[in-house]
mmCIF file of C-alpha atoms in Angstrom:
data_model
loop_
_atom_site.group_PDB
_atom_site.id
_atom_site.type_symbol
_atom_site.label_atom_id
_atom_site.label_comp_id
_atom_site.label_asym_id
_atom_site.label_seq_id
_atom_site.Cartn_x
_atom_site.Cartn_y
_atom_site.Cartn_z
ATOM 1 C CA MET A 1431 13.108 103.030 142.798
ATOM 2 C CA LEU A 1432 15.668 105.844 142.212
ATOM 3 C CA TYR A 1433 16.863 106.826 138.772
ATOM 4 C CA THR A 1434 19.954 108.694 137.640
ATOM 5 C CA ALA A 1435 19.585 112.191 136.194
ATOM 6 C CA ARG A 1436 21.133 111.458 132.774
ATOM 7 C CA ARG A 1437 19.772 107.994 132.028
ATOM 8 C CA ALA A 1438 16.598 106.321 133.191
ATOM 9 C CA VAL A 1439 18.509 103.316 134.422
ATOM 10 C CA PRO A 1440 17.574 101.825 137.794
ATOM 11 C CA MET A 1441 20.369 102.017 140.373
ATOM 12 C CA ASP A 1442 21.514 99.029 142.312
ATOM 13 C CA LYS A 1443 21.632 98.924 146.121
ATOM 14 C CA TYR A 1444 25.216 100.197 146.370
ATOM 15 C CA ASN A 1445 24.666 103.167 144.045
ATOM 16 C CA ARG A 1446 21.434 104.043 145.824
ATOM 17 C CA LYS A 1447 23.211 104.292 149.187
ATOM 18 C CA LEU A 1448 26.002 106.296 147.609
ATOM 19 C CA PHE A 1449 23.530 108.723 146.075
ATOM 20 C CA GLU A 1450 21.634 109.135 149.362
ATOM 21 C CA SER A 1451 24.903 109.824 151.183
ATOM 22 C CA PHE A 1452 25.711 112.504 148.645
ATOM 23 C CA LEU A 1453 22.323 114.151 149.189
ATOM 24 C CA ARG A 1454 22.857 114.174 152.965
ATOM 25 C CA PHE A 1455 26.317 115.685 152.521
ATOM 26 C CA GLN A 1456 24.934 118.357 150.207
ATOM 27 C CA GLU A 1457 22.221 119.264 152.714
ATOM 28 C CA SER A 1458 24.689 119.497 155.597
ATOM 29 C CA ALA A 1459 26.968 121.691 153.476
ATOM 30 C CA LYS A 1460 24.085 124.109 152.858
ATOM 31 C CA CYS A 1461 23.335 124.318 156.591
ATOM 32 C CA SER A 1462 26.989 124.898 157.410
ATOM 33 C CA SER A 1463 27.224 127.648 154.788
ATOM 34 C CA THR A 1464 24.166 129.395 156.224
ATOM 35 C CA MET A 1465 25.632 129.290 159.724
ATOM 36 C CA ASN A 1466 28.936 130.771 158.546
ATOM 37 C CA VAL A 1467 27.200 133.624 156.762
ATOM 38 C CA ASN A 1468 25.089 134.525 159.773
ATOM 39 C CA SER A 1469 27.928 134.378 162.311
ATOM 40 C CA HIS A 1470 30.438 137.233 162.206
ATOM 41 C CA GLY A 1471 32.358 136.574 165.394
ATOM 42 C CA PRO A 1472 31.339 137.145 168.995
ATOM 43 C CA THR A 1473 28.372 139.376 169.749
ATOM 44 C CA PHE A 1474 27.961 141.485 172.856
ATOM 45 C CA GLN A 1475 24.213 141.913 173.130
ATOM 46 C CA GLY A 1476 23.297 143.337 176.512
ATOM 47 C CA LEU A 1477 26.857 144.473 177.241
ATOM 48 C CA ASN A 1478 27.181 148.260 177.459
ATOM 49 C CA ALA A 1479 30.885 148.910 177.008
ATOM 50 C CA THR A 1480 30.371 152.659 176.565
ATOM 51 C CA SER A 1481 29.550 153.157 180.248
ATOM 52 C CA LEU A 1482 32.667 151.292 181.338
ATOM 53 C CA GLY A 1483 34.935 153.281 179.028
ATOM 54 C CA LEU A 1484 33.493 156.649 180.030
ATOM 55 C CA CYS A 1485 33.688 155.911 183.768
ATOM 56 C CA SER A 1486 37.318 154.824 183.547
ATOM 57 C CA PHE A 1487 38.168 157.956 181.577
ATOM 58 C CA ALA A 1488 36.267 160.259 183.944
ATOM 59 C CA LEU A 1489 37.892 159.092 187.172
ATOM 60 C CA THR A 1490 41.434 159.254 185.824
ATOM 61 C CA ALA A 1491 40.858 162.636 184.191
ATOM 62 C CA PHE A 1492 39.471 163.952 187.484
ATOM 63 C CA CYS A 1493 42.507 162.785 189.475
ATOM 64 C CA VAL A 1494 45.000 164.190 186.969
ATOM 65 C CA SER A 1495 43.109 167.492 186.759
ATOM 66 C CA MET A 1496 43.141 167.854 190.542
ATOM 67 C CA TYR A 1497 46.915 167.590 190.403
ATOM 68 C CA LEU A 1498 47.111 170.124 187.579
ATOM 69 C CA ILE A 1499 45.165 172.798 189.454
ATOM 70 C CA GLY A 1500 47.032 172.103 192.687
ATOM 71 C CA ALA A 1501 43.951 171.087 194.668
ATOM 72 C CA THR A 1502 45.012 169.442 197.960
ATOM 73 C CA VAL A 1503 48.511 168.923 196.525
ATOM 74 C CA PRO A 1504 51.149 171.445 195.395
ATOM 75 C CA VAL A 1505 51.344 172.252 191.699
ATOM 76 C CA ASN A 1506 53.963 170.201 189.805
ATOM 77 C CA VAL A 1507 54.165 167.525 192.505
ATOM 78 C CA SER A 1508 54.897 163.985 191.317
ATOM 79 C CA MET A 1509 51.836 162.119 190.037
ATOM 80 C CA GLY A 1510 53.109 158.769 191.309
ATOM 81 C CA VAL A 1511 50.054 158.223 193.513
ATOM 82 C CA ILE A 1512 47.641 158.191 190.567
ATOM 83 C CA MET A 1513 49.788 155.982 188.336
ATOM 84 C CA GLY A 1514 47.616 153.041 189.365
ATOM 85 C CA ALA A 1515 44.510 154.723 187.960
ATOM 86 C CA ILE A 1516 46.329 155.752 184.777
ATOM 87 C CA LEU A 1517 47.779 152.301 184.142
ATOM 88 C CA PHE A 1518 44.892 150.072 185.170
ATOM 89 C CA TYR A 1519 41.580 151.916 185.423
ATOM 90 C CA SER A 1520 42.083 153.888 182.221
ATOM 91 C CA GLY A 1521 44.904 151.992 180.562
ATOM 92 C CA ALA A 1522 43.602 148.456 180.940
ATOM 93 C CA THR A 1523 39.868 149.036 181.351
ATOM 94 C CA GLN A 1524 39.413 151.209 178.278
ATOM 95 C CA SER A 1525 40.821 148.427 176.122
ATOM 96 C CA LEU A 1526 38.047 146.195 177.505
ATOM 97 C CA ALA A 1527 35.556 148.846 176.419
ATOM 98 C CA GLY A 1528 37.079 149.378 172.984
ATOM 99 C CA TYR A 1529 36.931 145.776 171.739
ATOM 100 C CA PRO A 1530 33.145 145.270 172.194
ATOM 101 C CA GLU A 1531 32.586 148.626 170.484
ATOM 102 C CA TYR A 1532 34.467 147.347 167.435
ATOM 103 C CA CYS A 1533 32.455 144.115 167.433
ATOM 104 C CA ASP A 1534 29.187 146.061 167.662
ATOM 105 C CA GLY A 1535 30.193 148.299 164.763
ATOM 106 C CA ASN A 1536 30.585 151.468 166.842
ATOM 107 C CA ASN A 1537 33.733 152.792 165.189
ATOM 108 C CA PHE A 1538 33.583 156.139 167.005
ATOM 109 C CA GLY A 1539 33.479 154.545 170.455
ATOM 110 C CA ALA A 1540 36.141 151.993 169.587
ATOM 111 C CA LEU A 1541 38.500 154.641 168.213
ATOM 112 C CA THR A 1542 38.148 157.000 171.167
ATOM 113 C CA PHE A 1543 38.430 154.356 173.897
ATOM 114 C CA CYS A 1544 41.402 152.543 172.371
ATOM 115 C CA SER A 1545 43.212 155.762 171.446
ATOM 116 C CA TYR A 1546 42.834 157.456 174.831
ATOM 117 C CA ARG A 1547 43.765 154.182 176.485
ATOM 118 C CA ALA A 1548 47.023 154.248 174.522
ATOM 119 C CA PHE A 1549 47.490 157.913 175.442
ATOM 120 C CA TRP A 1550 47.149 157.200 179.173
ATOM 121 C CA LEU A 1551 49.619 154.324 178.976
ATOM 122 C CA SER A 1552 52.067 156.466 177.011
ATOM 123 C CA LEU A 1553 51.777 159.265 179.567
ATOM 124 C CA ALA A 1554 52.355 156.869 182.454
ATOM 125 C CA SER A 1555 55.411 155.361 180.792
ATOM 126 C CA LEU A 1556 57.109 158.777 180.731
ATOM 127 C CA TYR A 1557 57.021 159.018 184.520
ATOM 128 C CA ILE A 1558 57.867 155.406 185.377
ATOM 129 C CA VAL A 1559 61.423 155.493 186.687
ATOM 130 C CA ALA A 1560 62.223 151.977 185.486
ATOM 131 C CA PHE A 1561 61.673 153.000 181.864
ATOM 132 C CA ASP A 1562 64.029 155.969 182.254
ATOM 133 C CA PHE A 1563 62.575 157.709 179.189
ATOM 134 C CA LEU A 1564 63.226 161.246 180.467
ATOM 135 C CA ALA A 1565 66.749 160.670 181.765
ATOM 136 C CA GLY A 1566 68.355 161.982 178.587
ATOM 137 C CA TYR A 1567 66.924 165.490 179.054
ATOM 138 C CA LYS A 1568 69.343 167.513 181.169
ATOM 139 C CA ASN A 1569 67.817 170.912 180.404
ATOM 140 C CA GLU A 1570 64.419 171.566 182.009
ATOM 141 C CA SER A 1571 63.277 173.848 179.199
ATOM 142 C CA VAL A 1572 64.087 171.214 176.576
ATOM 143 C CA LEU A 1573 62.255 168.601 178.645
ATOM 144 C CA ASN A 1574 59.134 170.761 178.906
ATOM 145 C CA ASN A 1575 59.177 171.393 175.159
ATOM 146 C CA ALA A 1576 59.474 167.661 174.509
ATOM 147 C CA ILE A 1577 56.520 166.923 176.783
ATOM 148 C CA GLY A 1578 54.650 169.766 175.087
ATOM 149 C CA VAL A 1579 55.099 168.020 171.739
ATOM 150 C CA PHE A 1580 53.677 164.865 173.315
ATOM 151 C CA PHE A 1581 50.575 166.728 174.520
ATOM 152 C CA LEU A 1582 50.315 168.448 171.142
ATOM 153 C CA HIS A 1583 49.475 165.159 169.447
ATOM 154 C CA GLY A 1584 46.699 164.632 172.010
ATOM 155 C CA GLN A 1585 45.438 168.115 171.182
ATOM 156 C CA PHE A 1586 45.273 167.406 167.443
ATOM 157 C CA PHE A 1587 43.598 164.044 167.959
ATOM 158 C CA THR A 1588 40.997 165.503 170.329
ATOM 159 C CA ALA A 1589 40.208 168.220 167.770
ATOM 160 C CA LEU A 1590 39.477 165.538 165.172
ATOM 161 C CA VAL A 1591 37.361 163.585 167.659
ATOM 162 C CA LEU A 1592 35.427 166.771 168.442
ATOM 163 C CA LEU A 1593 34.646 167.247 164.752
ATOM 164 C CA SER A 1594 33.516 163.626 164.515
ATOM 165 C CA SER A 1595 31.313 164.009 167.604
ATOM 166 C CA LEU A 1596 29.203 166.724 165.971
ATOM 167 C CA ARG A 1597 26.882 163.982 164.696
ATOM 168 C CA THR A 1598 26.294 162.527 168.186
ATOM 169 C CA ASN A 1599 24.732 164.561 171.020
ATOM 170 C CA LEU A 1600 25.295 167.787 172.935
ATOM 171 C CA VAL A 1601 26.844 166.130 176.009
ATOM 172 C CA THR A 1602 29.474 164.312 173.951
ATOM 173 C CA ILE A 1603 30.248 167.471 171.980
ATOM 174 C CA ALA A 1604 30.675 169.497 175.191
ATOM 175 C CA LEU A 1605 32.874 166.774 176.701
ATOM 176 C CA PHE A 1606 35.354 166.811 173.830
ATOM 177 C CA PHE A 1607 35.197 170.603 173.554
ATOM 178 C CA PHE A 1608 36.303 171.046 177.177
ATOM 179 C CA LEU A 1609 38.880 168.293 176.735
ATOM 180 C CA LEU A 1610 40.307 170.091 173.712
ATOM 181 C CA ILE A 1611 40.605 173.350 175.685
ATOM 182 C CA CYS A 1612 42.334 171.370 178.443
ATOM 183 C CA PHE A 1613 44.883 170.003 175.973
ATOM 184 C CA ILE A 1614 45.485 173.423 174.403
ATOM 185 C CA LEU A 1615 46.181 175.053 177.773
ATOM 186 C CA LEU A 1616 48.296 172.150 179.018
ATOM 187 C CA THR A 1617 50.376 172.106 175.833
ATOM 188 C CA SER A 1618 50.861 175.862 176.031
ATOM 189 C CA SER A 1619 51.966 175.626 179.663
ATOM 190 C CA LYS A 1620 54.670 173.123 178.719
ATOM 191 C CA PHE A 1621 55.941 175.233 175.823
ATOM 192 C CA LEU A 1622 56.103 178.199 178.231
ATOM 193 C CA ASN A 1623 58.297 176.232 180.650
ATOM 194 C CA GLU A 1624 55.485 174.942 182.890
ATOM 195 C CA HIS A 1625 53.471 178.134 183.170
ATOM 196 C CA GLN A 1626 51.527 177.470 186.374
ATOM 197 C CA ASN A 1627 48.491 179.627 185.639
ATOM 198 C CA LEU A 1628 47.962 177.922 182.282
ATOM 199 C CA GLN A 1629 48.418 174.559 183.967
ATOM 200 C CA ARG A 1630 45.787 175.414 186.585
ATOM 201 C CA ALA A 1631 43.419 176.559 183.838
ATOM 202 C CA SER A 1632 43.938 173.298 181.947
ATOM 203 C CA GLY A 1633 43.129 171.362 185.107
ATOM 204 C CA ALA A 1634 39.930 173.366 185.561
ATOM 205 C CA PHE A 1635 38.734 172.469 182.066
ATOM 206 C CA GLY A 1636 39.789 168.878 182.681
ATOM 207 C CA ILE A 1637 37.540 168.765 185.734
ATOM 208 C CA LEU A 1638 34.660 170.100 183.615
ATOM 209 C CA THR A 1639 34.928 167.047 181.374
ATOM 210 C CA THR A 1640 34.449 164.575 184.215
ATOM 211 C CA PRO A 1641 30.790 165.248 185.154
ATOM 212 C CA LEU A 1642 29.927 165.171 181.451
ATOM 213 C CA ALA A 1643 31.675 161.809 181.055
ATOM 214 C CA TRP A 1644 29.960 160.374 184.139
ATOM 215 C CA TYR A 1645 26.574 161.724 183.029
ATOM 216 C CA SER A 1646 26.984 160.163 179.600
ATOM 217 C CA ALA A 1647 28.177 156.885 181.141
ATOM 218 C CA PHE A 1648 25.167 156.455 183.411
ATOM 219 C CA ALA A 1649 22.785 157.715 180.730
ATOM 220 C CA HIS A 1650 23.958 154.799 178.572
ATOM 221 C CA LEU A 1651 23.767 152.443 181.546
ATOM 222 C CA LEU A 1652 20.180 153.365 182.441
ATOM 223 C CA ASN A 1653 18.952 153.511 178.867
ATOM 224 C CA LYS A 1654 16.656 150.519 178.438
ATOM 225 C CA SER A 1655 17.424 150.289 174.739
ATOM 226 C CA ASP A 1656 21.137 149.556 175.464
#
């Protein structure tokens, strides 16, 4: 026979059922609370988003750098052919890599993938005729200076990423070091009214980043601990 906590008075059948229902509710509430504490949103165990983000960055950077150095195509030719890679392989795919990095607590990977994804999309939007962003610039020198300011923000951001990468590994440090040199030379070429030698040099350093990015991507992919 069950007794109440305050008075040793036997409970009738109705009160006994009510008390047992309360105990079951209390137990289910404890289980639900434990589940909520242990679940922090979707997990991505077994998914290596770093490899995907690095591969998408490497291919697009390689294509753009080939245009910058004038390999197989004249210098300063329209980059319309590689807009697909900029918009989709880097623009869209790097966002798919950035979100799992956030969920896994990798703030460095999430920041770099999402930020460079936004950079690629911003760059592509400048050269999409339908957007007509550059139509207001009638003077070529003013246009080059404006684009130089755009690349300048990429230069500053890459410098900060390079400083943050000093706690990672040598390959990542070298990747962002060469990328920073690429941005510095490319920005300088725009401020000097599309100086072709500086543009070719920036493309050369851009190409140097691509094998490092691919190496890092497949090192993460083949690492059994990832």
